[in-house]
């Protein structure tokens, strides 16, 4: 636990609100400061590009990016063959090898340009949805560009804006006490944003979540899809009245048709889906027709077969992305670990942006607490674990969680203690946590494994009011 996290945990709730607001003011400057407006205008101008415009724009961008990678990125200089370097200088992206996650996780600095040291720079971890968190490094301008993209192609497509009051479900530990009686949110006054705790969501707390939306005049929701779905089910079951909302913009997990129906019924607002990564390797968002458009100025996305050849529309394959938004830490033909398919049909909205028909394998099993709380994105416990290469959480009962870890040198008792602490912080101190060190974690045929698995018997779930 960091010093800041430990201090925050000890503060009274009203001071925590103040701390979150101060942090929110810093993030507001970070994301919306100088250069943001120009980035936003650029995304809006390119939105109506024709296919030929996009082809020219991408060719110029990727040609420069590949030359930078071959010349100034240590990993590519070391691993690319002479033929691959020649292909890079010729702008021939598909002649270059696919990039796995492991080299990035093992040495993220190997992917940083050695001709540029931006100040300030910022580091973030992925949540590790395939059990392997990745550290990404950003310049200040890249952060502003990524937010401008979300404003232009996600929020505005949904009829909202980051300037409007919003609520967010994310992995932030906004309420550090697992046994808290509420409130289960903290308020960021600087952006009129309610941070909702995904770790305390259960039938007996649902009403307080809805009251937080009403109290702070929230106009739209964004964040974890499954958390909003779980809350929506509770709203329906308890017949809670939700204040008027403009839209729900979901992230992190796939939205099924059944989930969408429940959420739109409960919140009386339309659901707009986002598909992206913490590394911003790609960005896809839903238009007014609900179709998931890939933004060509965020990245070049490929969907490929096991032999590396492109999939036909409607054919499922592995998602590979080359990021065009970030120029400091460069990922070329990065294997995301997801499976998707292109749509064979053009979108009625008329945008000349590729349409993803379906993203497969992003709905995770929900972890259920002994008191009925339901949690998603639970694999976040592996973030900032330096001695864990991969991890998997298996729920075997309401009071039993098994954690499998593939460890590196240096793994020991303190690491086990920290894993147990993190699980119990989310589920309560009475949960039995067994940490098991393993040589490897089995993969599926696509090469991906499930980071969270629920073996919870249906009868146990029903005992605490949860339907599986």
mmCIF file of N, CA and C in Angstrom, residues 15-71:
data_model
loop_
_atom_site.group_PDB
_atom_site.id
_atom_site.type_symbol
_atom_site.label_atom_id
_atom_site.label_comp_id
_atom_site.label_asym_id
_atom_site.label_seq_id
_atom_site.Cartn_x
_atom_site.Cartn_y
_atom_site.Cartn_z
ATOM 1 N N UNK A 15 -13.258 14.691 4.501
ATOM 2 C CA UNK A 15 -11.927 15.088 4.028
ATOM 3 C C UNK A 15 -11.563 14.285 2.768
ATOM 4 N N UNK A 16 -12.010 13.019 2.707
ATOM 5 C CA UNK A 16 -11.777 12.226 1.501
ATOM 6 C C UNK A 16 -12.446 12.871 0.286
ATOM 7 N N UNK A 17 -13.662 13.409 0.474
ATOM 8 C CA UNK A 17 -14.314 14.137 -0.619
ATOM 9 C C UNK A 17 -13.430 15.298 -1.082
ATOM 10 N N UNK A 18 -12.852 16.016 -0.110
ATOM 11 C CA UNK A 18 -11.975 17.135 -0.446
ATOM 12 C C UNK A 18 -10.721 16.678 -1.168
ATOM 13 N N UNK A 19 -10.141 15.551 -0.712
ATOM 14 C CA UNK A 19 -8.941 15.023 -1.352
ATOM 15 C C UNK A 19 -9.225 14.594 -2.787
ATOM 16 N N UNK A 20 -10.382 13.957 -2.987
ATOM 17 C CA UNK A 20 -10.774 13.535 -4.333
ATOM 18 C C UNK A 20 -10.986 14.750 -5.230
ATOM 19 N N UNK A 21 -11.562 15.822 -4.695
ATOM 20 C CA UNK A 21 -11.783 17.036 -5.476
ATOM 21 C C UNK A 21 -10.465 17.706 -5.843
ATOM 22 N N UNK A 22 -9.524 17.717 -4.910
ATOM 23 C CA UNK A 22 -8.201 18.293 -5.208
ATOM 24 C C UNK A 22 -7.508 17.479 -6.297
ATOM 25 N N UNK A 23 -7.596 16.166 -6.170
ATOM 26 C CA UNK A 23 -7.022 15.292 -7.188
ATOM 27 C C UNK A 23 -7.738 15.496 -8.521
ATOM 28 N N UNK A 24 -9.056 15.705 -8.458
ATOM 29 C CA UNK A 24 -9.836 15.947 -9.666
ATOM 30 C C UNK A 24 -9.431 17.240 -10.350
ATOM 31 N N UNK A 25 -9.109 18.269 -9.569
ATOM 32 C CA UNK A 25 -8.662 19.537 -10.155
ATOM 33 C C UNK A 25 -7.343 19.348 -10.894
ATOM 34 N N UNK A 26 -6.456 18.562 -10.304
ATOM 35 C CA UNK A 26 -5.181 18.253 -10.967
ATOM 36 C C UNK A 26 -5.430 17.504 -12.278
ATOM 37 N N UNK A 27 -6.298 16.500 -12.239
ATOM 38 C CA UNK A 27 -6.587 15.730 -13.438
ATOM 39 C C UNK A 27 -7.308 16.568 -14.490
ATOM 40 N N UNK A 28 -8.122 17.524 -14.049
ATOM 41 C CA UNK A 28 -8.789 18.397 -15.000
ATOM 42 C C UNK A 28 -7.760 19.197 -15.787
ATOM 43 N N UNK A 29 -6.771 19.732 -15.108
ATOM 44 C CA UNK A 29 -5.694 20.459 -15.808
ATOM 45 C C UNK A 29 -4.921 19.506 -16.708
ATOM 46 N N UNK A 30 -4.649 18.312 -16.187
ATOM 47 C CA UNK A 30 -3.853 17.342 -16.937
ATOM 48 C C UNK A 30 -4.525 16.990 -18.256
ATOM 49 N N UNK A 31 -5.819 16.805 -18.235
ATOM 50 C CA UNK A 31 -6.526 16.317 -19.413
ATOM 51 C C UNK A 31 -7.052 17.425 -20.318
ATOM 52 N N UNK A 32 -7.403 18.590 -19.753
ATOM 53 C CA UNK A 32 -8.068 19.627 -20.537
ATOM 54 C C UNK A 32 -7.227 20.895 -20.679
ATOM 55 N N UNK A 33 -5.939 20.805 -20.360
ATOM 56 C CA UNK A 33 -5.071 21.973 -20.441
ATOM 57 C C UNK A 33 -4.666 22.301 -21.868
ATOM 58 N N UNK A 34 -3.570 23.074 -22.004
ATOM 59 C CA UNK A 34 -3.106 23.551 -23.296
ATOM 60 C C UNK A 34 -2.948 22.443 -24.328
ATOM 61 N N UNK A 35 -3.483 22.665 -25.525
ATOM 62 C CA UNK A 35 -3.404 21.679 -26.593
ATOM 63 C C UNK A 35 -4.642 20.816 -26.720
ATOM 64 N N UNK A 36 -5.438 20.719 -25.657
ATOM 65 C CA UNK A 36 -6.635 19.872 -25.704
ATOM 66 C C UNK A 36 -7.611 20.345 -26.775
ATOM 67 N N UNK A 37 -7.864 21.650 -26.824
ATOM 68 C CA UNK A 37 -8.842 22.184 -27.765
ATOM 69 C C UNK A 37 -8.431 21.918 -29.206
ATOM 70 N N UNK A 38 -7.128 22.059 -29.506
ATOM 71 C CA UNK A 38 -6.657 21.791 -30.865
ATOM 72 C C UNK A 38 -6.816 20.314 -31.224
ATOM 73 N N UNK A 39 -6.533 19.438 -30.254
ATOM 74 C CA UNK A 39 -6.701 18.000 -30.494
ATOM 75 C C UNK A 39 -8.172 17.672 -30.769
ATOM 76 N N UNK A 40 -9.066 18.264 -29.991
ATOM 77 C CA UNK A 40 -10.495 18.021 -30.171
ATOM 78 C C UNK A 40 -10.952 18.481 -31.552
ATOM 79 N N UNK A 41 -10.511 19.654 -31.969
ATOM 80 C CA UNK A 41 -10.894 20.162 -33.287
ATOM 81 C C UNK A 41 -10.393 19.240 -34.396
ATOM 82 N N UNK A 42 -9.191 18.685 -34.217
ATOM 83 C CA UNK A 42 -8.654 17.767 -35.217
ATOM 84 C C UNK A 42 -9.504 16.517 -35.352
ATOM 85 N N UNK A 43 -9.911 15.937 -34.227
ATOM 86 C CA UNK A 43 -10.760 14.739 -34.280
ATOM 87 C C UNK A 43 -12.106 15.048 -34.920
ATOM 88 N N UNK A 44 -12.670 16.210 -34.606
ATOM 89 C CA UNK A 44 -13.959 16.579 -35.177
ATOM 90 C C UNK A 44 -13.851 16.817 -36.684
ATOM 91 N N UNK A 45 -12.772 17.428 -37.130
ATOM 92 C CA UNK A 45 -12.578 17.683 -38.561
ATOM 93 C C UNK A 45 -12.425 16.380 -39.345
ATOM 94 N N UNK A 46 -11.692 15.423 -38.768
ATOM 95 C CA UNK A 46 -11.445 14.162 -39.479
ATOM 96 C C UNK A 46 -12.645 13.228 -39.472
ATOM 97 N N UNK A 47 -13.619 13.531 -38.650
ATOM 98 C CA UNK A 47 -14.754 12.629 -38.475
ATOM 99 C C UNK A 47 -15.496 12.344 -39.789
ATOM 100 N N UNK A 48 -15.492 13.297 -40.693
ATOM 101 C CA UNK A 48 -16.222 13.141 -41.946
ATOM 102 C C UNK A 48 -15.301 12.805 -43.114
ATOM 103 N N UNK A 49 -14.108 12.318 -42.822
ATOM 104 C CA UNK A 49 -13.211 11.865 -43.882
ATOM 105 C C UNK A 49 -13.883 10.783 -44.720
ATOM 106 N N UNK A 50 -13.568 10.784 -46.001
ATOM 107 C CA UNK A 50 -13.943 9.694 -46.886
ATOM 108 C C UNK A 50 -12.871 8.604 -46.800
ATOM 109 N N UNK A 51 -13.139 7.386 -47.290
ATOM 110 C CA UNK A 51 -12.127 6.320 -47.220
ATOM 111 C C UNK A 51 -10.780 6.716 -47.810
ATOM 112 N N UNK A 52 -10.781 7.465 -48.918
ATOM 113 C CA UNK A 52 -9.509 7.877 -49.521
ATOM 114 C C UNK A 52 -8.754 8.846 -48.622
ATOM 115 N N UNK A 53 -9.484 9.705 -47.916
ATOM 116 C CA UNK A 53 -8.838 10.632 -46.979
ATOM 117 C C UNK A 53 -8.172 9.869 -45.844
ATOM 118 N N UNK A 54 -8.891 8.875 -45.309
ATOM 119 C CA UNK A 54 -8.331 8.079 -44.227
ATOM 120 C C UNK A 54 -7.103 7.296 -44.695
ATOM 121 N N UNK A 55 -7.144 6.763 -45.903
ATOM 122 C CA UNK A 55 -6.010 5.997 -46.424
ATOM 123 C C UNK A 55 -4.770 6.873 -46.519
ATOM 124 N N UNK A 56 -4.921 8.104 -47.033
ATOM 125 C CA UNK A 56 -3.778 9.012 -47.141
ATOM 126 C C UNK A 56 -3.268 9.409 -45.759
ATOM 127 N N UNK A 57 -4.199 9.729 -44.870
ATOM 128 C CA UNK A 57 -3.809 10.176 -43.527
ATOM 129 C C UNK A 57 -3.055 9.074 -42.794
ATOM 130 N N UNK A 58 -3.591 7.850 -42.816
ATOM 131 C CA UNK A 58 -2.948 6.742 -42.125
ATOM 132 C C UNK A 58 -1.599 6.400 -42.734
ATOM 133 N N UNK A 59 -1.497 6.431 -44.052
ATOM 134 C CA UNK A 59 -0.227 6.086 -44.697
ATOM 135 C C UNK A 59 0.884 7.037 -44.256
ATOM 136 N N UNK A 60 0.581 8.334 -44.249
ATOM 137 C CA UNK A 60 1.589 9.310 -43.833
ATOM 138 C C UNK A 60 1.970 9.108 -42.369
ATOM 139 N N UNK A 61 0.973 8.843 -41.554
ATOM 140 C CA UNK A 61 1.212 8.691 -40.104
ATOM 141 C C UNK A 61 2.017 7.432 -39.803
ATOM 142 N N UNK A 62 1.608 6.315 -40.386
ATOM 143 C CA UNK A 62 2.266 5.056 -40.050
ATOM 144 C C UNK A 62 3.673 4.998 -40.642
ATOM 145 N N UNK A 63 3.893 5.628 -41.783
ATOM 146 C CA UNK A 63 5.239 5.638 -42.377
ATOM 147 C C UNK A 63 6.229 6.318 -41.435
ATOM 148 N N UNK A 64 5.827 7.453 -40.893
ATOM 149 C CA UNK A 64 6.699 8.164 -39.950
ATOM 150 C C UNK A 64 6.879 7.368 -38.667
ATOM 151 N N UNK A 65 5.790 6.750 -38.185
ATOM 152 C CA UNK A 65 5.849 5.980 -36.939
ATOM 153 C C UNK A 65 6.792 4.795 -37.064
ATOM 154 N N UNK A 66 6.733 4.066 -38.173
ATOM 155 C CA UNK A 66 7.578 2.888 -38.357
ATOM 156 C C UNK A 66 9.050 3.273 -38.467
ATOM 157 N N UNK A 67 9.341 4.383 -39.100
ATOM 158 C CA UNK A 67 10.727 4.836 -39.175
ATOM 159 C C UNK A 67 11.256 5.204 -37.794
ATOM 160 N N UNK A 68 10.410 5.863 -36.993
ATOM 161 C CA UNK A 68 10.800 6.176 -35.614
ATOM 162 C C UNK A 68 11.057 4.904 -34.817
ATOM 163 N N UNK A 69 10.180 3.913 -34.984
ATOM 164 C CA UNK A 69 10.328 2.664 -34.248
ATOM 165 C C UNK A 69 11.636 1.966 -34.615
ATOM 166 N N UNK A 70 11.933 1.900 -35.902
ATOM 167 C CA UNK A 70 13.142 1.212 -36.351
ATOM 168 C C UNK A 70 14.405 1.925 -35.906
ATOM 169 N N UNK A 71 14.327 3.244 -35.765
ATOM 170 C CA UNK A 71 15.514 4.047 -35.470
ATOM 171 C C UNK A 71 15.688 4.326 -33.989
#
